[in-house]
Coordinates of C-alpha atoms and ligand atoms in Angstrom, one line a residue:
M1 CA -64.3 39.2 -75.4
K2 CA -64.2 42.2 -72.2
V3 CA -61.0 42.3 -70.6
L4 CA -60.7 44.2 -67.2
V5 CA -57.4 45.1 -66.0
T6 CA -57.8 46.3 -62.5
D7 CA -54.0 46.7 -61.9
P8 CA -51.8 48.4 -64.0
I9 CA -49.8 45.9 -66.4
A10 CA -47.4 46.3 -69.3
D11 CA -48.9 48.0 -72.6
A12 CA -47.1 44.9 -74.4
G13 CA -50.1 42.7 -72.7
L14 CA -52.6 45.0 -73.3
T15 CA -51.5 45.8 -77.0
R16 CA -51.5 41.9 -77.4
L17 CA -55.5 41.2 -76.3
R18 CA -56.8 44.2 -78.5
D19 CA -54.6 42.4 -81.2
A20 CA -56.4 39.0 -80.6
G21 CA -59.5 41.5 -81.3
H22 CA -60.8 41.6 -77.5
E23 CA -61.9 44.5 -75.8
V24 CA -59.9 45.9 -73.3
E25 CA -60.9 48.1 -70.2
T26 CA -58.9 49.4 -67.8
A27 CA -60.3 50.8 -64.3
Y28 CA -57.2 50.8 -61.6
D29 CA -58.0 51.6 -57.9
V30 CA -61.4 50.3 -58.0
E31 CA -61.9 48.0 -55.1
G32 CA -65.9 47.6 -53.0
A33 CA -69.2 47.8 -54.9
A34 CA -66.9 49.4 -57.8
L35 CA -64.9 46.9 -58.7
L36 CA -68.0 44.1 -58.2
D37 CA -70.1 46.7 -61.4
A38 CA -66.7 47.4 -63.1
V39 CA -66.8 43.0 -63.5
A40 CA -70.4 42.5 -63.9
D41 CA -70.0 42.1 -68.2
A42 CA -66.2 40.7 -67.9
N43 CA -65.2 37.5 -69.4
A44 CA -61.6 37.9 -68.0
L45 CA -60.0 39.8 -65.4
V46 CA -56.4 40.9 -65.1
V47 CA -54.9 41.5 -61.6
R48 CA -51.4 42.5 -59.7
S49 CA -51.3 41.7 -56.1
G50 CA -53.8 45.0 -55.4
T51 CA -57.3 44.0 -56.1
D52 CA -58.6 40.6 -53.6
V53 CA -60.6 38.9 -56.1
T54 CA -63.5 37.4 -53.7
E55 CA -66.0 35.2 -53.9
A56 CA -68.2 38.5 -53.9
V57 CA -66.6 39.2 -57.3
F58 CA -67.1 35.6 -58.6
E59 CA -70.7 36.5 -57.8
A60 CA -70.9 39.3 -59.5
A61 CA -69.1 38.2 -63.1
P62 CA -71.5 35.5 -64.2
D63 CA -69.7 35.7 -67.5
L64 CA -66.1 35.9 -66.2
V65 CA -64.0 32.9 -67.9
I66 CA -60.3 33.9 -66.7
V67 CA -58.7 35.5 -64.1
G68 CA -55.1 36.5 -64.9
R69 CA -52.7 37.3 -62.6
A70 CA -49.6 38.8 -63.9
G71 CA -47.2 37.3 -61.8
I72 CA -46.5 35.1 -59.2
G73 CA -48.4 35.2 -56.0
V74 CA -52.5 34.3 -56.6
D75 CA -52.9 34.4 -53.0
N76 CA -55.3 37.5 -53.4
I77 CA -57.4 35.5 -55.5
D78 CA -60.4 33.1 -53.6
I79 CA -59.0 29.9 -55.4
D80 CA -62.0 28.1 -54.3
A81 CA -64.8 30.5 -55.1
A82 CA -63.3 30.7 -59.0
T83 CA -63.7 26.7 -58.9
D84 CA -66.8 26.7 -57.9
H85 CA -67.7 29.5 -60.4
G86 CA -65.7 27.5 -63.1
V87 CA -63.5 30.2 -63.6
I88 CA -59.8 29.6 -64.6
V89 CA -56.6 31.2 -62.7
A90 CA -54.1 31.6 -64.3
N91 CA -50.8 33.2 -63.0
A92 CA -46.9 33.9 -64.9
P93 CA -44.9 32.5 -62.1
E94 CA -41.4 32.7 -65.1
G95 CA -41.6 36.5 -66.0
N96 CA -41.2 37.9 -63.0
V97 CA -38.4 35.7 -61.3
R98 CA -35.3 37.4 -61.8
A99 CA -36.1 40.8 -60.9
A100 CA -37.9 39.6 -57.4
A101 CA -34.4 38.3 -57.0
E102 CA -32.1 41.0 -57.7
H103 CA -33.9 43.2 -55.5
T104 CA -33.5 40.5 -52.4
V105 CA -30.0 41.2 -53.3
A106 CA -29.9 44.6 -53.2
M107 CA -32.3 44.7 -50.6
T108 CA -29.6 42.5 -48.6
F109 CA -27.1 44.6 -49.7
A110 CA -28.9 47.4 -48.8
T111 CA -29.5 46.2 -45.0
A112 CA -25.8 45.3 -44.2
R113 CA -24.5 48.6 -45.3
S114 CA -27.2 50.9 -44.3
I115 CA -27.1 52.3 -47.9
P116 CA -30.6 54.0 -47.7
Q117 CA -30.2 55.5 -43.9
A118 CA -26.4 56.8 -44.7
H119 CA -28.5 58.1 -48.0
A120 CA -31.2 59.6 -46.2
R121 CA -28.4 61.3 -43.9
L122 CA -26.4 62.6 -46.4
R123 CA -29.1 64.2 -48.1
T124 CA -29.8 66.5 -45.2
G125 CA -26.1 67.6 -45.0
E126 CA -25.6 64.8 -42.5
W127 CA -21.6 63.4 -43.5
A128 CA -22.4 60.1 -40.9
K129 CA -19.0 58.4 -42.1
G130 CA -18.9 56.7 -38.7
D131 CA -22.2 55.7 -38.1
Y132 CA -21.8 52.8 -40.2
L133 CA -19.5 50.1 -40.0
G134 CA -21.3 47.5 -42.3
T135 CA -21.2 43.5 -42.3
E136 CA -19.4 42.0 -45.3
L137 CA -21.4 39.1 -47.1
N138 CA -18.8 37.3 -47.8
A139 CA -18.1 34.0 -45.7
K140 CA -21.5 34.6 -43.9
T141 CA -24.2 31.7 -43.8
L142 CA -27.5 32.7 -46.0
G143 CA -30.4 31.1 -44.8
V144 CA -33.0 30.5 -47.9
V145 CA -36.5 29.4 -46.2
G146 CA -38.5 28.6 -49.7
L147 CA -36.4 27.2 -52.2
G148 CA -38.5 27.7 -54.9
R149 CA -38.3 29.6 -58.3
V150 CA -37.0 33.1 -56.3
G151 CA -35.3 31.2 -53.4
Q152 CA -32.7 29.4 -56.2
E153 CA -31.9 32.5 -58.3
V154 CA -31.7 34.1 -55.3
A155 CA -28.9 31.3 -53.7
K156 CA -27.1 31.5 -57.1
R157 CA -26.4 35.2 -57.1
L158 CA -25.6 35.4 -53.0
G159 CA -23.7 32.1 -53.6
S160 CA -21.8 33.5 -55.8
L161 CA -20.6 36.2 -54.2
G162 CA -19.2 34.1 -51.1
M163 CA -21.5 33.1 -48.2
D164 CA -22.3 29.6 -47.4
L165 CA -25.9 28.3 -48.2
V166 CA -28.7 26.2 -45.8
A167 CA -32.0 25.9 -46.7
Y168 CA -35.2 25.1 -45.3
D169 CA -38.2 23.9 -47.5
P170 CA -39.9 20.4 -47.0
Y171 CA -41.1 20.1 -50.6
I172 CA -38.2 20.5 -52.6
G173 CA -35.0 17.3 -52.7
Q174 CA -30.7 17.3 -51.5
E175 CA -30.3 17.1 -55.2
R176 CA -31.8 20.0 -56.4
A177 CA -30.1 21.6 -52.7
D178 CA -26.8 20.0 -53.9
Q179 CA -26.6 21.8 -57.3
L180 CA -27.2 24.8 -56.0
G181 CA -24.0 24.3 -53.0
A182 CA -26.6 24.7 -50.6
E183 CA -27.4 22.5 -47.3
L184 CA -31.6 21.4 -46.1
V185 CA -31.8 21.6 -43.4
E186 CA -34.6 21.5 -40.5
F187 CA -36.6 25.0 -39.7
E188 CA -35.4 25.9 -36.3
A189 CA -31.6 25.3 -37.6
C190 CA -32.1 27.5 -40.4
L191 CA -32.7 30.3 -38.4
E192 CA -29.8 29.5 -35.6
R193 CA -26.9 29.3 -38.7
A194 CA -28.2 32.2 -40.6
D195 CA -26.6 35.3 -40.6
F196 CA -28.8 36.2 -43.2
L197 CA -32.4 34.4 -43.7
T198 CA -34.1 35.8 -46.8
V199 CA -38.0 34.9 -47.1
H200 CA -39.5 32.9 -50.5
T201 CA -42.6 30.5 -49.8
P202 CA -46.1 31.5 -51.0
L203 CA -48.2 32.9 -48.3
T204 CA -49.9 29.5 -47.4
P205 CA -52.1 29.2 -44.5
E206 CA -49.2 26.5 -43.8
T207 CA -46.8 29.7 -43.9
E208 CA -48.5 32.6 -42.5
G209 CA -46.8 33.7 -39.2
M210 CA -44.0 31.0 -39.3
I211 CA -41.9 33.3 -38.9
A212 CA -43.1 35.7 -35.3
G213 CA -41.0 36.7 -32.1
D214 CA -39.7 32.6 -30.7
E215 CA -38.6 32.1 -34.3
L216 CA -36.9 35.6 -34.9
A217 CA -34.9 35.0 -31.4
L218 CA -33.0 32.1 -32.8
M219 CA -31.5 34.6 -35.4
E220 CA -29.6 36.1 -32.1
G221 CA -27.7 39.3 -34.7
G222 CA -29.0 38.1 -37.8
Y223 CA -30.6 40.2 -41.2
L224 CA -33.9 39.0 -42.2
V225 CA -35.2 40.2 -45.9
N226 CA -38.8 39.4 -47.2
C227 CA -39.6 40.1 -50.6
A228 CA -41.6 37.1 -50.5
R229 CA -45.3 38.2 -48.9
G230 CA -46.0 40.0 -46.0
G231 CA -48.3 37.5 -43.9
V232 CA -45.0 35.1 -43.8
V233 CA -43.2 37.1 -40.9
D234 CA -44.7 38.6 -38.3
E235 CA -45.1 42.5 -38.7
D236 CA -44.6 43.6 -35.1
A237 CA -42.0 41.3 -34.1
L238 CA -40.4 42.0 -36.5
A239 CA -40.3 45.3 -35.9
A240 CA -39.6 44.2 -32.3
A241 CA -36.5 42.0 -32.6
V242 CA -34.9 44.8 -34.5
E243 CA -36.0 47.8 -32.2
D244 CA -34.2 45.5 -29.4
G245 CA -31.3 44.6 -30.9
T246 CA -32.5 41.1 -31.3
L247 CA -31.7 41.4 -35.2
A248 CA -29.2 43.4 -36.8
G249 CA -31.3 44.6 -39.2
A250 CA -34.1 44.0 -41.8
A251 CA -35.3 44.8 -45.1
V252 CA -38.7 44.1 -46.2
D253 CA -40.4 44.8 -49.7
V254 CA -43.7 43.4 -48.9
F255 CA -46.5 43.8 -46.1
A256 CA -49.5 42.0 -44.8
D257 CA -51.4 44.8 -45.6
E258 CA -51.4 46.8 -49.1
P259 CA -50.5 49.7 -49.4
V260 CA -48.7 49.8 -46.4
S261 CA -50.5 52.2 -43.6
P262 CA -48.3 55.2 -41.9
D263 CA -48.5 53.4 -38.7
N264 CA -46.9 50.1 -40.0
P265 CA -44.5 49.3 -36.7
L266 CA -41.7 48.4 -39.3
L267 CA -41.8 52.0 -40.7
A268 CA -40.5 53.6 -37.6
V269 CA -37.5 51.5 -37.1
D270 CA -34.1 53.0 -38.2
D271 CA -32.8 49.1 -38.9
V272 CA -35.5 48.0 -41.6
V273 CA -35.3 49.2 -44.6
V274 CA -38.7 49.7 -46.4
T275 CA -39.5 49.0 -50.2
P276 CA -43.2 49.5 -51.7
H277 CA -43.7 45.8 -53.2
L278 CA -41.1 46.6 -55.8
G279 CA -39.3 42.9 -56.0
A280 CA -41.3 42.6 -59.5
S281 CA -41.2 45.8 -61.2
T282 CA -38.2 46.3 -64.0
E283 CA -39.8 47.1 -67.4
A284 CA -38.4 43.5 -68.5
A285 CA -40.6 41.8 -65.9
Q286 CA -43.3 44.1 -66.8
E287 CA -43.3 43.0 -70.1
H288 CA -42.7 39.5 -69.7
V289 CA -46.0 38.5 -67.4
A290 CA -47.9 40.8 -69.4
T291 CA -47.8 39.1 -72.5
S292 CA -47.3 36.1 -71.1
I293 CA -50.8 36.4 -69.3
A294 CA -52.4 37.9 -72.4
D295 CA -51.2 34.6 -74.2
Q296 CA -52.9 32.7 -71.7
I297 CA -56.4 34.9 -71.5
V298 CA -56.4 35.1 -75.4
A299 CA -55.9 30.4 -75.3
A300 CA -59.3 30.2 -72.8
F301 CA -61.0 32.3 -75.0
A302 CA -59.8 30.0 -77.9
D303 CA -60.8 26.8 -75.8
E304 CA -56.7 26.1 -76.2
P305 CA -54.8 24.8 -73.2
V306 CA -54.1 27.4 -70.6
A307 CA -50.1 27.5 -70.1
N308 CA -50.5 28.3 -66.2
A309 CA -53.6 27.3 -64.7
Ligands
NAD1 P1 -42.3 29.1 -56.1 O1 -43.8 28.4 -55.6 O2 -41.7 28.9 -57.1 O3 -41.7 28.8 -54.4 C1 -41.8 29.0 -53.0 C2 -41.2 27.6 -52.8 O4 -41.2 27.6 -51.3 C3 -40.9 26.2 -53.0 O5 -40.1 25.3 -53.3 C4 -42.3 25.5 -52.0 O6 -41.9 24.4 -51.9 C5 -41.4 26.7 -50.8 N1 -42.3 26.2 -49.9 C6 -43.6 25.9 -49.5 N2 -44.0 26.1 -48.4 C7 -43.0 25.9 -47.8 C8 -42.6 26.1 -46.2 N3 -44.2 26.0 -45.7 N4 -41.4 26.2 -45.5 C9 -40.4 26.6 -46.4 N5 -41.2 26.5 -47.7 C10 -42.1 26.0 -47.7 O7 -42.4 30.4 -55.9 P2 -41.7 31.7 -56.3 O8 -42.0 32.0 -57.6 O9 -40.3 30.9 -55.8 O10 -42.0 33.1 -55.2 C11 -41.6 33.0 -54.1 C12 -42.7 34.1 -53.2 O11 -42.3 35.3 -53.8 C13 -43.9 33.9 -53.6 O12 -44.9 34.5 -52.4 C14 -44.4 35.5 -55.0 O13 -45.6 35.5 -54.3 C15 -43.3 36.1 -54.3 N6 -42.9 37.0 -55.2 C16 -42.8 38.3 -54.6 C17 -42.3 39.4 -55.8 C18 -42.0 40.8 -55.8 O14 -42.1 41.3 -55.8 N7 -42.1 41.4 -54.0 C19 -41.9 39.2 -56.8 C20 -41.8 37.7 -57.2 C21 -42.7 36.5 -56.4
MLT2 C1 -46.0 38.5 -58.0 O1 -45.8 37.1 -56.7 O2 -45.9 38.0 -58.6 C2 -45.4 39.6 -57.1 O3 -46.3 40.3 -55.9 C3 -45.0 40.7 -58.2 C4 -45.6 42.1 -58.4 O4 -46.9 41.7 -59.0 O5 -46.1 42.5 -58.2

């Protein structure tokens, strides 16, 4: 069977597919007509967040059996079109959870202590010690929006650093929140009470734009961290809220359009720390998601159950 890989994944995943006897072709950064051409004779397609798997892709690939997402979010895959074409969509929901949680913790510290800003100035020879009076996380309140796999790992880590935890997630019970020492609250209360708000929902029609100007206004003086999906937080509103001092700062790993355009408003605000979607970028996480998705493709080709379809 032929597996087309259109976003880079760890070699361990490619090796596992080849060892199972399948042909693996990599075609990174293809889009539009080139993507449709490349997928025409594929039996499986492997992507991360860089490939939009639209209805046109399914139409161009009559022999496609499975699309494997080497990671968590499947918002770049048209699930309805996959269903219409009888194609399995599988992801790797476990392998990068700890990497994403650790990056969230790093981004929280980065914005609380202005680490990238101070680093950049010191590299140009400026000893700007007097310009950066940071905020301690200890005894502050962390608001978690979306208390799923990543949100829970972030809550554990930042709770152990002395933060009080509140969370908004309409789909989990107080019992699970109690195990984490988190108080489940309504959305507005989460925004109002959080000194630091961290977002961990999937991007869905329900969550798209759920944090915009009105919601940011409720966070007066707080910090926002988004290592989930760009579309959940309105970028213009976030940039304006940090610029005008409604928020003290923000840290953003994910953008509505990626790769991010140089004129994205978030890149122009000093107190917004940005990284290029690095949440899952650790060796361990990439090896784990690549082998997990390879195993599922091998299973699909053998007509065996696919674990995370
Ligand atoms: P998950 O499915 O385990 O958890 C998501 C949680 O969000 C669930 O508990 C769900 O109930 C909750 N939720 C859904 N709709 C909600 C709403 N309207 N309001 C509040 N909560 C809501 O997912 P996860 O594995 O924890 O991943 C979380 C996010 O992080 C996803 O968007 C994923 O794509 C993203 N992610 C990003 C990176 C990165 O590289 N930056 C890495 C891993 C995951
Ligand atoms: C994910 O949803 O798993 C993340 O976007 C990580 C990634 O693949 O970069």
